[in-house]
Amino acid sequence: MIYFIFSQVNNVSFGKISPEQFLSRIKSGNCIICPALGEDDAVLKLNKKYLVIHSDPITESGLDSGFLSVVVACNDVNMKGTACKWVLTTVLLSREDNLNNIIDGINEACSLIGCNVVGGHTEVVDINRDIVVTTALGETDKIMEINSVKDGDYVVLIGDIGIEGSWILATQFQSLLRSKGVSDEVIEAAKAFKKELIVQSKALAISRLVKFMHDTTDGGLLQALFELAKRSNMTVSIREDSIPLRREVHEVTAALNIDPLKFISSGAFIAITDNPKEILSKVNGYIIGKLVKGEPIVKTEKRIINDNVKEELARIENSYNGWWKR
């Protein structure tokens, strides 16, 4: 669970609500892993197996919301070391003409991931852009819990940060990027990030070698690290200069004055381990820091993060809403 504000219009804030405001009021229970800050999934015990469940809406991508909705939800299920097998999709349409494109995106994502749609709901409602909500499910015989992490464990970044945000901007804000001096070559390269947003093969390749995994979507890497700090009740000590950026991500974020560490980053995730070399022999990644005893904050050589991070893509969408390609 995460928190950020999309924008403010007429003194109304849009975006996810801080879980501290409502978690204590929810009737939660009968789960092995229940709702908590820093947990990507609920885990239920069913006979000899565990059922892993995650639900997420897509509210920031207009052109490929069906594809992204399935990918983002399945990525979260993968964070428990299990394949995504089933999805349920709720499609809320701004106009019926958009349905075919959304279904095509859902089918494309399911084909790439290897999951199937088993239910959902579809209707046209009074909204400005389509919203797709996907609930993803998987099953496993082993669960991954935060209580296995300890002082001195390594934080490993798998994948590259900022590719999701760069892909969204390249597909929906092309004119804005060009006006800021981003070349067509970079824009076209960023559009090709789409399939890299899927993390299942990487997560499954290292699932037996790690203690905990957490994705880096809304709020980017810094939000994911802050949630890790809160969930583990330890300090996450990170070297920012150990975090590389793809050329396209660097150029897009520099052009729009975006902090890449706060940029929405499906396609990347963090893994906690006491043996990073073994992980890095399986997948490409970077050792970016450690867990250490201390207060639950993120500490880098440049800053301290002790609260939820505001998502950079939301700021861009609000500031440059007239440029958005629907």
Coordinates of C-alpha atoms in Angstrom, one line a residue:
M1 CA 0.0 0.0 0.0
I2 CA 1.3 3.4 -0.9
Y3 CA 0.4 7.1 -0.6
F4 CA 0.7 10.0 -3.0
I5 CA -1.4 13.0 -4.2
F6 CA -2.2 13.3 -7.9
S7 CA -3.3 16.9 -7.9
Q8 CA -5.6 19.4 -6.2
V9 CA -8.6 20.9 -8.0
N10 CA -11.0 23.1 -6.2
N11 CA -9.3 22.1 -2.9
V12 CA -10.1 18.4 -3.6
S13 CA -7.1 16.1 -3.4
F14 CA -7.0 13.1 -5.9
G15 CA -5.0 10.0 -5.4
K16 CA -4.4 7.2 -2.9
I17 CA -5.1 7.8 0.8
S18 CA -2.4 7.3 3.4
P19 CA -3.1 3.8 4.9
E20 CA -2.5 5.2 8.4
Q21 CA -5.9 7.0 8.0
F22 CA -8.0 3.9 7.6
L23 CA -6.2 0.6 8.1
S24 CA -7.2 0.4 11.8
R25 CA -10.9 0.8 10.8
I26 CA -10.9 -2.1 8.3
K27 CA -12.3 -5.5 9.4
S28 CA -9.2 -7.5 8.4
G29 CA -8.3 -11.0 9.5
N30 CA -8.2 -14.7 8.6
C31 CA -5.1 -14.1 6.4
I32 CA -1.5 -15.2 6.7
I33 CA -0.4 -11.8 5.4
C34 CA -3.0 -9.1 5.9
P35 CA -3.1 -5.4 4.7
A36 CA 0.0 -3.4 5.8
L37 CA 2.2 -0.7 4.6
G38 CA 5.0 -2.3 2.5
E39 CA 3.1 -5.5 1.7
D40 CA 2.2 -6.0 -1.9
D41 CA -0.2 -8.8 -1.4
A42 CA -2.7 -10.6 0.8
V43 CA -1.8 -14.3 1.5
L44 CA -4.5 -16.8 2.4
K45 CA -4.0 -20.4 3.5
L46 CA -6.0 -22.9 1.4
N47 CA -5.4 -26.6 2.3
K48 CA -1.7 -27.3 1.4
K49 CA -1.3 -24.1 -0.7
Y50 CA -1.2 -20.4 -0.2
L51 CA -3.3 -18.1 -2.3
V52 CA -1.6 -14.7 -3.2
I53 CA -3.9 -11.9 -4.1
H54 CA -3.4 -8.3 -5.2
S55 CA -5.7 -5.6 -6.6
D56 CA -4.7 -2.4 -8.4
P57 CA -6.4 0.3 -10.5
I58 CA -4.8 2.1 -13.5
T59 CA -5.7 5.8 -13.4
E60 CA -2.6 7.4 -14.9
S61 CA -2.3 5.7 -18.3
G62 CA -4.9 6.4 -20.9
L63 CA -3.7 4.7 -24.1
D64 CA -2.8 1.2 -22.8
S65 CA -4.6 0.9 -19.5
G66 CA -5.8 -2.7 -20.1
F67 CA -2.2 -3.9 -20.7
L68 CA -0.8 -2.0 -17.8
S69 CA -3.5 -3.0 -15.3
V70 CA -2.8 -6.7 -15.8
V71 CA 1.0 -6.2 -15.7
V72 CA 1.0 -4.1 -12.6
A73 CA -1.3 -6.4 -10.6
C74 CA 0.6 -9.5 -11.7
N75 CA 3.9 -7.9 -10.8
D76 CA 2.7 -7.5 -7.3
V77 CA 1.7 -11.2 -7.0
N78 CA 5.2 -12.0 -8.3
M79 CA 6.7 -10.2 -5.3
K80 CA 5.7 -13.2 -3.2
G81 CA 7.7 -15.5 -5.5
T82 CA 4.7 -16.9 -7.3
A83 CA 3.5 -16.8 -10.9
C84 CA 0.3 -14.9 -11.7
K85 CA -2.3 -17.4 -12.9
W86 CA -5.6 -15.7 -12.8
V87 CA -7.0 -12.1 -13.1
L88 CA -10.3 -10.4 -12.7
T89 CA -10.7 -7.1 -14.6
T90 CA -13.2 -4.3 -13.8
V91 CA -13.4 -1.9 -16.7
L92 CA -15.0 1.5 -16.2
L93 CA -15.2 3.2 -19.6
S94 CA -15.5 6.9 -20.4
R95 CA -17.0 5.8 -23.8
E96 CA -17.9 2.4 -25.2
D97 CA -15.7 2.9 -28.2
N98 CA -12.6 2.4 -26.0
L99 CA -13.5 -1.2 -25.0
N100 CA -11.8 -3.1 -27.8
N101 CA -8.5 -1.4 -27.2
I102 CA -8.6 -2.2 -23.5
I103 CA -9.5 -5.9 -24.2
D104 CA -6.7 -6.1 -26.7
G105 CA -4.3 -4.8 -24.0
I106 CA -5.6 -7.2 -21.4
N107 CA -5.2 -10.2 -23.8
E108 CA -1.7 -9.1 -24.8
A109 CA -0.6 -8.9 -21.2
C110 CA -2.2 -12.2 -20.3
S111 CA -0.5 -13.9 -23.2
L112 CA 3.0 -12.6 -22.2
I113 CA 2.6 -13.4 -18.5
G114 CA 0.7 -16.8 -18.9
C115 CA -2.4 -15.9 -16.9
N116 CA -6.1 -16.0 -17.8
V117 CA -9.1 -13.7 -17.2
V118 CA -11.6 -15.5 -14.9
G119 CA -14.1 -12.8 -14.2
G120 CA -14.7 -9.1 -13.9
H121 CA -17.2 -6.3 -14.7
T122 CA -17.5 -3.7 -17.5
E123 CA -19.6 -0.6 -17.8
V124 CA -19.7 3.0 -19.1
V125 CA -19.7 5.6 -16.4
D126 CA -19.4 9.4 -16.1
I127 CA -15.6 9.8 -16.0
N128 CA -13.0 11.7 -18.1
R129 CA -10.7 8.7 -18.7
D130 CA -11.0 4.9 -18.6
I131 CA -10.2 3.1 -15.4
V132 CA -9.2 -0.5 -15.3
V133 CA -9.0 -2.4 -12.0
T134 CA -7.3 -5.8 -12.0
T135 CA -7.3 -8.3 -9.2
A136 CA -4.5 -10.9 -9.8
L137 CA -4.1 -14.2 -8.1
G138 CA -1.4 -16.9 -7.8
E139 CA -0.7 -19.9 -5.6
T140 CA 2.5 -21.1 -3.9
D141 CA 3.7 -23.7 -1.4
K142 CA 6.0 -21.2 0.4
I143 CA 5.4 -17.7 1.6
M144 CA 7.8 -14.9 1.8
E145 CA 7.5 -12.8 5.0
I146 CA 9.3 -9.7 6.2
N147 CA 10.2 -11.2 9.6
S148 CA 13.1 -13.2 7.9
V149 CA 15.1 -10.0 7.1
K150 CA 17.8 -8.9 9.5
D151 CA 20.4 -6.2 10.2
G152 CA 23.1 -6.3 7.5
D153 CA 21.0 -7.8 4.7
Y154 CA 21.6 -6.3 1.3
V155 CA 19.1 -4.3 -0.8
V156 CA 19.4 -5.3 -4.4
L157 CA 17.6 -3.4 -7.2
I158 CA 16.4 -5.7 -10.0
G159 CA 15.7 -4.0 -13.3
D160 CA 15.9 -0.3 -14.2
I161 CA 14.0 2.5 -12.5
G162 CA 11.9 5.0 -14.4
I163 CA 11.1 2.9 -17.5
E164 CA 7.3 2.8 -16.8
G165 CA 7.1 6.6 -16.3
S166 CA 9.2 7.2 -19.4
W167 CA 7.1 4.8 -21.4
I168 CA 3.9 6.6 -20.3
L169 CA 5.3 10.0 -21.2
A170 CA 6.7 8.8 -24.5
T171 CA 3.3 7.4 -25.5
Q172 CA 1.0 10.1 -24.1
F173 CA 3.1 13.3 -23.9
Q174 CA 5.2 13.1 -27.1
S175 CA 4.6 16.8 -28.0
L176 CA 5.6 17.9 -24.5
L177 CA 8.8 15.9 -24.6
R178 CA 9.7 17.3 -28.1
S179 CA 9.0 20.8 -26.8
K180 CA 11.5 20.2 -24.0
G181 CA 14.2 19.1 -26.5
V182 CA 13.8 15.3 -26.2
S183 CA 14.7 13.7 -29.5
D184 CA 12.4 11.5 -31.5
E185 CA 15.1 8.7 -31.2
V186 CA 14.8 8.8 -27.4
I187 CA 11.0 9.0 -27.5
E188 CA 10.8 5.9 -29.8
A189 CA 13.2 4.0 -27.6
A190 CA 11.2 4.8 -24.5
K191 CA 8.0 3.5 -26.3
A192 CA 9.8 0.2 -26.6
F193 CA 10.0 -0.2 -22.8
K194 CA 6.5 -1.7 -22.7
K195 CA 7.3 -5.4 -22.5
E196 CA 10.1 -4.7 -20.0
L197 CA 7.5 -3.7 -17.4
I198 CA 6.8 -7.4 -16.8
V199 CA 8.9 -8.8 -14.0
Q200 CA 7.6 -12.3 -13.6
S201 CA 10.6 -14.2 -15.1
K202 CA 13.1 -12.2 -13.0
A203 CA 11.1 -12.6 -9.8
L204 CA 10.6 -16.3 -10.2
A205 CA 14.3 -16.8 -11.1
I206 CA 15.4 -15.5 -7.7
S207 CA 12.4 -16.3 -5.5
R208 CA 14.2 -19.1 -3.6
L209 CA 17.3 -17.0 -3.0
V210 CA 15.7 -13.9 -1.4
K211 CA 14.1 -13.1 1.9
F212 CA 11.7 -10.4 0.7
M213 CA 10.7 -8.5 -2.5
H214 CA 8.9 -5.3 -3.1
D215 CA 7.9 -3.5 -6.3
T216 CA 8.8 0.1 -7.2
T217 CA 5.6 1.5 -8.8
D218 CA 3.9 4.6 -7.5
G219 CA 6.3 6.9 -5.7
G220 CA 9.2 5.1 -7.4
L221 CA 12.2 3.6 -5.7
L222 CA 12.3 5.9 -2.7
Q223 CA 8.7 5.1 -1.8
A224 CA 9.4 1.4 -2.1
L225 CA 12.4 1.8 0.2
F226 CA 10.5 3.9 2.7
E227 CA 7.8 1.2 2.8
L228 CA 10.5 -1.4 3.3
A229 CA 11.9 0.6 6.2
K230 CA 8.5 0.9 7.8
R231 CA 7.6 -2.8 7.3
S232 CA 11.0 -4.1 8.6
N233 CA 11.3 -1.4 11.3
M234 CA 14.9 -0.7 10.2
T235 CA 16.9 1.9 8.5
V236 CA 17.4 1.4 4.8
S237 CA 20.9 2.8 4.0
I238 CA 21.3 3.5 0.2
R239 CA 24.0 4.9 -2.1
E240 CA 22.2 7.0 -4.7
D241 CA 25.3 6.9 -6.9
S242 CA 25.0 3.1 -7.1
I243 CA 21.6 3.5 -9.0
P244 CA 22.1 3.6 -12.7
L245 CA 19.6 5.2 -15.2
R246 CA 18.9 4.2 -18.7
R247 CA 19.9 6.9 -21.2
E248 CA 16.2 7.4 -22.2
V249 CA 15.1 7.7 -18.6
H250 CA 17.9 10.2 -17.9
E251 CA 16.9 12.4 -20.8
V252 CA 13.2 12.3 -20.1
T253 CA 13.5 13.0 -16.4
A254 CA 16.1 15.8 -17.0
A255 CA 13.9 17.5 -19.6
L256 CA 10.9 17.7 -17.2
N257 CA 12.9 18.2 -14.0
I258 CA 11.7 14.8 -12.6
D259 CA 13.4 13.1 -9.7
P260 CA 14.0 9.6 -11.2
L261 CA 14.0 8.0 -7.7
K262 CA 10.4 9.2 -7.2
F263 CA 9.3 8.2 -10.8
I264 CA 6.8 5.4 -11.3
S265 CA 8.9 2.3 -12.0
S266 CA 7.0 -0.9 -12.8
G267 CA 9.6 -3.2 -14.4
A268 CA 11.9 -2.8 -11.4
F269 CA 11.8 -4.2 -7.8
I270 CA 13.9 -4.5 -4.7
A271 CA 15.1 -7.8 -3.3
I272 CA 16.5 -8.4 0.2
T273 CA 19.1 -11.0 0.6
D274 CA 22.2 -12.0 2.6
N275 CA 23.8 -13.4 -0.6
P276 CA 23.6 -10.8 -3.4
K277 CA 26.2 -12.4 -5.6
E278 CA 24.0 -15.5 -6.0
I279 CA 21.1 -13.3 -7.1
L280 CA 23.2 -11.3 -9.5
S281 CA 24.3 -14.6 -11.1
K282 CA 20.7 -15.2 -12.1
V283 CA 19.4 -11.7 -13.1
N284 CA 20.8 -8.3 -13.9
G285 CA 20.7 -6.0 -10.9
Y286 CA 22.6 -3.7 -8.6
I287 CA 23.6 -3.7 -5.0
I288 CA 22.3 -0.3 -3.8
G289 CA 22.5 -0.6 0.0
K290 CA 21.8 -2.4 3.3
L291 CA 19.3 -2.8 6.1
V292 CA 20.7 -1.6 9.4
K293 CA 19.4 -1.3 12.9
G294 CA 17.8 2.1 13.5
E295 CA 14.6 4.1 13.0
P296 CA 12.4 3.3 10.0
I297 CA 13.8 5.8 7.5
V298 CA 15.6 5.8 4.2
K299 CA 19.1 7.4 4.5
T300 CA 21.2 8.2 1.4
E301 CA 24.3 10.3 1.0
K302 CA 22.0 13.2 -0.2
R303 CA 18.8 13.0 1.8
I304 CA 16.7 11.3 4.5
I305 CA 13.2 10.0 3.6
N306 CA 10.9 9.8 6.7
D307 CA 7.5 10.1 5.1
N308 CA 5.6 8.9 2.1
V309 CA 6.8 10.2 -1.3
K310 CA 4.8 12.1 -3.8
E311 CA 4.7 10.6 -7.2
E312 CA 6.5 12.6 -9.9
L313 CA 4.3 11.4 -12.9
A314 CA 1.2 12.8 -11.1
R315 CA 2.9 16.2 -10.8
I316 CA 3.7 16.2 -14.5
E317 CA 0.1 15.1 -15.5
N318 CA -1.3 17.9 -13.4
S319 CA 1.2 20.6 -14.6
Y320 CA 0.9 19.7 -18.3
N321 CA -2.6 18.3 -18.5
G322 CA -3.3 20.1 -21.8
W323 CA -0.6 18.1 -23.4
W324 CA -2.0 14.7 -22.5
K325 CA -2.9 12.5 -25.5
R326 CA -6.1 10.6 -24.8

